[in-house]
Amino acid sequence: MRIGIGNDIHRLIEGRPLILGGVEIPYSKGEDAHSDGDVLVHAIIDAILGACAKGDIGTLFPPSDERYKDADSLQLLKQAVEYTGARIINIDSSITLEEPKLRPYITAMRERIAEVLSIDIDRVSIKAKTNEGLDETGKGNAISAIAVVLVEN
Ligand code: MG
């Protein structure tokens, strides 16, 4: 058994979709990123790579590589797991954003991630909270996520 931690942050800008856990959330802004900007999945990828001591997302999927332009982060997650050969025991994660409220979308996000990883949905935990108006995240200019993953490797 090995444990890993991952975190990520993206600016929120107009004219971009807000993708979290592979689910498009209706909102006026989305993540500014080379890929689809799925901040939650990026944190999970880094946690898995970290658990296996296999580097980080930027090394495995360089932003300078045009193959990853607007990439579906769930596919990157799948590739990262295949790369490590790890079996995911469970994931816990937390997203911080000021708005919109994510509660209606949490189950769909858990389903998408569990499906990609071929694990039960009860092994994927996703929480959401605001930053109480503090810092750039609290002003609605950024979104961040943190994830912890236990793997068997
Ligand atoms: Mg990212």
PDB file of C-alpha atoms and ligand atoms in Angstrom:
ATOM      1  CA  MET A   1       0.000   0.000   0.000  1.00  0.00           C
ATOM      2  CA  ARG A   2       1.242   3.475  -0.856  1.00  0.00           C
ATOM      3  CA  ILE A   3      -0.282   6.915  -0.345  1.00  0.00           C
ATOM      4  CA  GLY A   4       0.007  10.022  -2.512  1.00  0.00           C
ATOM      5  CA  ILE A   5      -1.095  13.640  -2.403  1.00  0.00           C
ATOM      6  CA  GLY A   6      -1.819  16.019  -5.271  1.00  0.00           C
ATOM      7  CA  ASN A   7      -3.016  19.571  -5.647  1.00  0.00           C
ATOM      8  CA  ASP A   8      -3.761  21.962  -8.499  1.00  0.00           C
ATOM      9  CA  ILE A   9      -5.043  25.460  -9.154  1.00  0.00           C
ATOM     10  CA  HIS A  10      -6.297  27.188 -12.304  1.00  0.00           C
ATOM     11  CA  ARG A  11      -7.448  30.691 -13.097  1.00  0.00           C
ATOM     12  CA  LEU A  12     -11.159  31.036 -13.855  1.00  0.00           C
ATOM     13  CA  ILE A  13     -11.820  33.048 -17.007  1.00  0.00           C
ATOM     14  CA  GLU A  14     -14.776  33.783 -19.260  1.00  0.00           C
ATOM     15  CA  GLY A  15     -15.114  31.859 -22.514  1.00  0.00           C
ATOM     16  CA  ARG A  16     -13.935  28.537 -21.105  1.00  0.00           C
ATOM     17  CA  PRO A  17     -16.030  25.541 -19.967  1.00  0.00           C
ATOM     18  CA  LEU A  18     -15.918  24.596 -16.288  1.00  0.00           C
ATOM     19  CA  ILE A  19     -14.967  20.904 -16.307  1.00  0.00           C
ATOM     20  CA  LEU A  20     -14.699  19.039 -13.007  1.00  0.00           C
ATOM     21  CA  GLY A  21     -14.370  15.284 -12.703  1.00  0.00           C
ATOM     22  CA  GLY A  22     -15.153  15.059 -16.409  1.00  0.00           C
ATOM     23  CA  VAL A  23     -18.494  16.813 -15.923  1.00  0.00           C
ATOM     24  CA  GLU A  24     -19.256  20.175 -17.546  1.00  0.00           C
ATOM     25  CA  ILE A  25     -20.748  22.482 -14.912  1.00  0.00           C
ATOM     26  CA  PRO A  26     -22.962  25.317 -16.201  1.00  0.00           C
ATOM     27  CA  TYR A  27     -21.194  28.577 -15.252  1.00  0.00           C
ATOM     28  CA  SER A  28     -20.090  31.857 -16.823  1.00  0.00           C
ATOM     29  CA  LYS A  29     -16.384  31.033 -16.409  1.00  0.00           C
ATOM     30  CA  GLY A  30     -14.083  28.027 -16.737  1.00  0.00           C
ATOM     31  CA  GLU A  31     -10.516  26.932 -16.143  1.00  0.00           C
ATOM     32  CA  ASP A  32      -7.747  28.658 -18.092  1.00  0.00           C
ATOM     33  CA  ALA A  33      -5.546  25.761 -19.197  1.00  0.00           C
ATOM     34  CA  HIS A  34      -3.790  24.023 -22.068  1.00  0.00           C
ATOM     35  CA  SER A  35      -5.872  20.878 -21.458  1.00  0.00           C
ATOM     36  CA  ASP A  36      -9.563  20.929 -20.534  1.00  0.00           C
ATOM     37  CA  GLY A  37      -8.372  22.344 -17.192  1.00  0.00           C
ATOM     38  CA  ASP A  38     -10.058  19.751 -14.986  1.00  0.00           C
ATOM     39  CA  VAL A  39      -8.432  20.854 -11.749  1.00  0.00           C
ATOM     40  CA  LEU A  40      -9.894  17.953  -9.736  1.00  0.00           C
ATOM     41  CA  VAL A  41      -8.639  15.264 -12.099  1.00  0.00           C
ATOM     42  CA  HIS A  42      -5.229  16.959 -12.297  1.00  0.00           C
ATOM     43  CA  ALA A  43      -4.918  16.787  -8.494  1.00  0.00           C
ATOM     44  CA  ILE A  44      -5.919  13.095  -8.565  1.00  0.00           C
ATOM     45  CA  ILE A  45      -3.367  12.327 -11.305  1.00  0.00           C
ATOM     46  CA  ASP A  46      -0.610  13.966  -9.257  1.00  0.00           C
ATOM     47  CA  ALA A  47      -1.690  11.995  -6.166  1.00  0.00           C
ATOM     48  CA  ILE A  48      -1.493   8.698  -8.085  1.00  0.00           C
ATOM     49  CA  LEU A  49       1.894   9.562  -9.611  1.00  0.00           C
ATOM     50  CA  GLY A  50       3.064  10.679  -6.176  1.00  0.00           C
ATOM     51  CA  ALA A  51       1.960   7.448  -4.497  1.00  0.00           C
ATOM     52  CA  CYS A  52       4.071   5.526  -7.015  1.00  0.00           C
ATOM     53  CA  ALA A  53       6.983   8.026  -6.941  1.00  0.00           C
ATOM     54  CA  LYS A  54       6.607   8.421 -10.719  1.00  0.00           C
ATOM     55  CA  GLY A  55       7.017  12.173 -11.054  1.00  0.00           C
ATOM     56  CA  ASP A  56       4.196  14.612 -11.718  1.00  0.00           C
ATOM     57  CA  ILE A  57       1.559  15.509 -14.280  1.00  0.00           C
ATOM     58  CA  GLY A  58       3.706  18.174 -15.938  1.00  0.00           C
ATOM     59  CA  THR A  59       6.454  15.642 -16.619  1.00  0.00           C
ATOM     60  CA  LEU A  60       4.123  12.947 -17.933  1.00  0.00           C
ATOM     61  CA  PHE A  61       1.937  15.307 -19.992  1.00  0.00           C
ATOM     62  CA  PRO A  62       4.040  18.415 -20.828  1.00  0.00           C
ATOM     63  CA  PRO A  63       1.862  21.520 -21.469  1.00  0.00           C
ATOM     64  CA  SER A  64       4.217  22.349 -24.363  1.00  0.00           C
ATOM     65  CA  ASP A  65       3.083  19.152 -26.127  1.00  0.00           C
ATOM     66  CA  GLU A  66       0.341  19.994 -28.637  1.00  0.00           C
ATOM     67  CA  ARG A  67      -1.174  16.515 -28.146  1.00  0.00           C
ATOM     68  CA  TYR A  68      -2.522  17.731 -24.818  1.00  0.00           C
ATOM     69  CA  LYS A  69      -4.218  20.866 -26.151  1.00  0.00           C
ATOM     70  CA  ASP A  70      -7.805  20.765 -24.800  1.00  0.00           C
ATOM     71  CA  ALA A  71      -7.082  17.157 -23.740  1.00  0.00           C
ATOM     72  CA  ASP A  72      -9.799  15.223 -21.921  1.00  0.00           C
ATOM     73  CA  SER A  73      -8.263  14.964 -18.456  1.00  0.00           C
ATOM     74  CA  LEU A  74     -10.142  11.726 -17.725  1.00  0.00           C
ATOM     75  CA  GLN A  75      -8.160  10.142 -20.561  1.00  0.00           C
ATOM     76  CA  LEU A  76      -4.955  11.510 -19.030  1.00  0.00           C
ATOM     77  CA  LEU A  77      -6.044   9.942 -15.727  1.00  0.00           C
ATOM     78  CA  LYS A  78      -6.504   6.615 -17.450  1.00  0.00           C
ATOM     79  CA  GLN A  79      -3.071   6.884 -19.082  1.00  0.00           C
ATOM     80  CA  ALA A  80      -1.446   7.858 -15.774  1.00  0.00           C
ATOM     81  CA  VAL A  81      -2.884   4.812 -14.005  1.00  0.00           C
ATOM     82  CA  GLU A  82      -1.735   2.546 -16.840  1.00  0.00           C
ATOM     83  CA  TYR A  83       1.715   4.155 -16.667  1.00  0.00           C
ATOM     84  CA  THR A  84       2.060   3.443 -12.938  1.00  0.00           C
ATOM     85  CA  GLY A  85       0.384   0.033 -13.003  1.00  0.00           C
ATOM     86  CA  ALA A  86      -1.199   0.973  -9.687  1.00  0.00           C
ATOM     87  CA  ARG A  87      -4.509  -0.367  -8.396  1.00  0.00           C
ATOM     88  CA  ILE A  88      -6.527   2.408  -6.788  1.00  0.00           C
ATOM     89  CA  ILE A  89      -7.859   1.564  -3.323  1.00  0.00           C
ATOM     90  CA  ASN A  90      -9.590   4.870  -2.672  1.00  0.00           C
ATOM     91  CA  ILE A  91      -9.516   8.591  -3.420  1.00  0.00           C
ATOM     92  CA  ASP A  92     -10.476  11.488  -1.198  1.00  0.00           C
ATOM     93  CA  SER A  93     -10.546  14.977  -2.652  1.00  0.00           C
ATOM     94  CA  SER A  94     -11.716  18.506  -2.037  1.00  0.00           C
ATOM     95  CA  ILE A  95     -12.430  21.312  -4.503  1.00  0.00           C
ATOM     96  CA  THR A  96     -12.284  24.958  -3.437  1.00  0.00           C
ATOM     97  CA  LEU A  97     -14.275  27.516  -5.430  1.00  0.00           C
ATOM     98  CA  GLU A  98     -16.526  30.398  -4.542  1.00  0.00           C
ATOM     99  CA  GLU A  99     -19.304  29.564  -6.983  1.00  0.00           C
ATOM    100  CA  PRO A 100     -21.303  27.830  -8.415  1.00  0.00           C
ATOM    101  CA  LYS A 101     -22.521  25.291  -5.861  1.00  0.00           C
ATOM    102  CA  LEU A 102     -21.255  21.853  -6.876  1.00  0.00           C
ATOM    103  CA  ARG A 103     -23.534  19.642  -4.796  1.00  0.00           C
ATOM    104  CA  PRO A 104     -25.870  18.769  -7.731  1.00  0.00           C
ATOM    105  CA  TYR A 105     -22.888  17.505  -9.765  1.00  0.00           C
ATOM    106  CA  ILE A 106     -20.836  15.596  -7.190  1.00  0.00           C
ATOM    107  CA  THR A 107     -22.419  12.187  -7.834  1.00  0.00           C
ATOM    108  CA  ALA A 108     -21.925  12.489 -11.596  1.00  0.00           C
ATOM    109  CA  MET A 109     -18.281  13.451 -11.065  1.00  0.00           C
ATOM    110  CA  ARG A 110     -17.727  10.463  -8.745  1.00  0.00           C
ATOM    111  CA  GLU A 111     -19.351   8.180 -11.323  1.00  0.00           C
ATOM    112  CA  ARG A 112     -17.151   9.416 -14.173  1.00  0.00           C
ATOM    113  CA  ILE A 113     -13.922   9.021 -12.192  1.00  0.00           C
ATOM    114  CA  ALA A 114     -14.909   5.598 -10.796  1.00  0.00           C
ATOM    115  CA  GLU A 115     -15.790   4.420 -14.298  1.00  0.00           C
ATOM    116  CA  VAL A 116     -12.441   5.475 -15.766  1.00  0.00           C
ATOM    117  CA  LEU A 117     -10.588   3.772 -12.907  1.00  0.00           C
ATOM    118  CA  SER A 118     -12.823   0.671 -12.963  1.00  0.00           C
ATOM    119  CA  ILE A 119     -13.523   0.979  -9.225  1.00  0.00           C
ATOM    120  CA  ASP A 120     -16.672   1.295  -7.125  1.00  0.00           C
ATOM    121  CA  ILE A 121     -18.134   4.763  -6.711  1.00  0.00           C
ATOM    122  CA  ASP A 122     -17.897   4.352  -2.923  1.00  0.00           C
ATOM    123  CA  ARG A 123     -14.112   4.457  -3.319  1.00  0.00           C
ATOM    124  CA  VAL A 124     -14.238   7.977  -4.768  1.00  0.00           C
ATOM    125  CA  SER A 125     -14.913  10.874  -2.411  1.00  0.00           C
ATOM    126  CA  ILE A 126     -15.312  14.439  -3.674  1.00  0.00           C
ATOM    127  CA  LYS A 127     -16.026  17.371  -1.400  1.00  0.00           C
ATOM    128  CA  ALA A 128     -16.490  21.040  -2.230  1.00  0.00           C
ATOM    129  CA  LYS A 129     -16.087  24.207  -0.218  1.00  0.00           C
ATOM    130  CA  THR A 130     -15.706  27.946  -0.640  1.00  0.00           C
ATOM    131  CA  ASN A 131     -12.660  29.979   0.373  1.00  0.00           C
ATOM    132  CA  GLU A 132     -14.826  32.289   2.506  1.00  0.00           C
ATOM    133  CA  GLY A 133     -14.163  35.199   0.136  1.00  0.00           C
ATOM    134  CA  LEU A 134     -10.425  35.081   0.850  1.00  0.00           C
ATOM    135  CA  ASP A 135      -7.596  35.337  -1.693  1.00  0.00           C
ATOM    136  CA  GLU A 136      -8.057  34.981  -5.471  1.00  0.00           C
ATOM    137  CA  THR A 137     -10.078  31.783  -5.069  1.00  0.00           C
ATOM    138  CA  GLY A 138     -12.445  33.565  -2.728  1.00  0.00           C
ATOM    139  CA  LYS A 139     -12.841  36.400  -5.238  1.00  0.00           C
ATOM    140  CA  GLY A 140     -13.897  33.857  -7.884  1.00  0.00           C
ATOM    141  CA  ASN A 141     -10.722  34.268  -9.942  1.00  0.00           C
ATOM    142  CA  ALA A 142      -9.384  30.766  -9.326  1.00  0.00           C
ATOM    143  CA  ILE A 143     -10.374  27.203  -8.540  1.00  0.00           C
ATOM    144  CA  SER A 144      -8.218  24.658  -6.717  1.00  0.00           C
ATOM    145  CA  ALA A 145      -8.349  21.029  -5.686  1.00  0.00           C
ATOM    146  CA  ILE A 146      -6.479  18.667  -3.419  1.00  0.00           C
ATOM    147  CA  ALA A 147      -6.548  14.880  -3.514  1.00  0.00           C
ATOM    148  CA  VAL A 148      -5.204  11.962  -1.505  1.00  0.00           C
ATOM    149  CA  VAL A 149      -4.994   8.517  -3.051  1.00  0.00           C
ATOM    150  CA  LEU A 150      -4.217   5.098  -1.586  1.00  0.00           C
ATOM    151  CA  VAL A 151      -2.882   2.591  -4.095  1.00  0.00           C
ATOM    152  CA  GLU A 152      -1.669  -0.962  -4.152  1.00  0.00           C
ATOM    153  CA  ASN A 153       1.513  -1.148  -6.164  1.00  0.00           C
TER     154      ASN A 153
HETATM  155 MG    MG B   1      -3.929  21.617 -13.911  1.00  0.00          MG
END
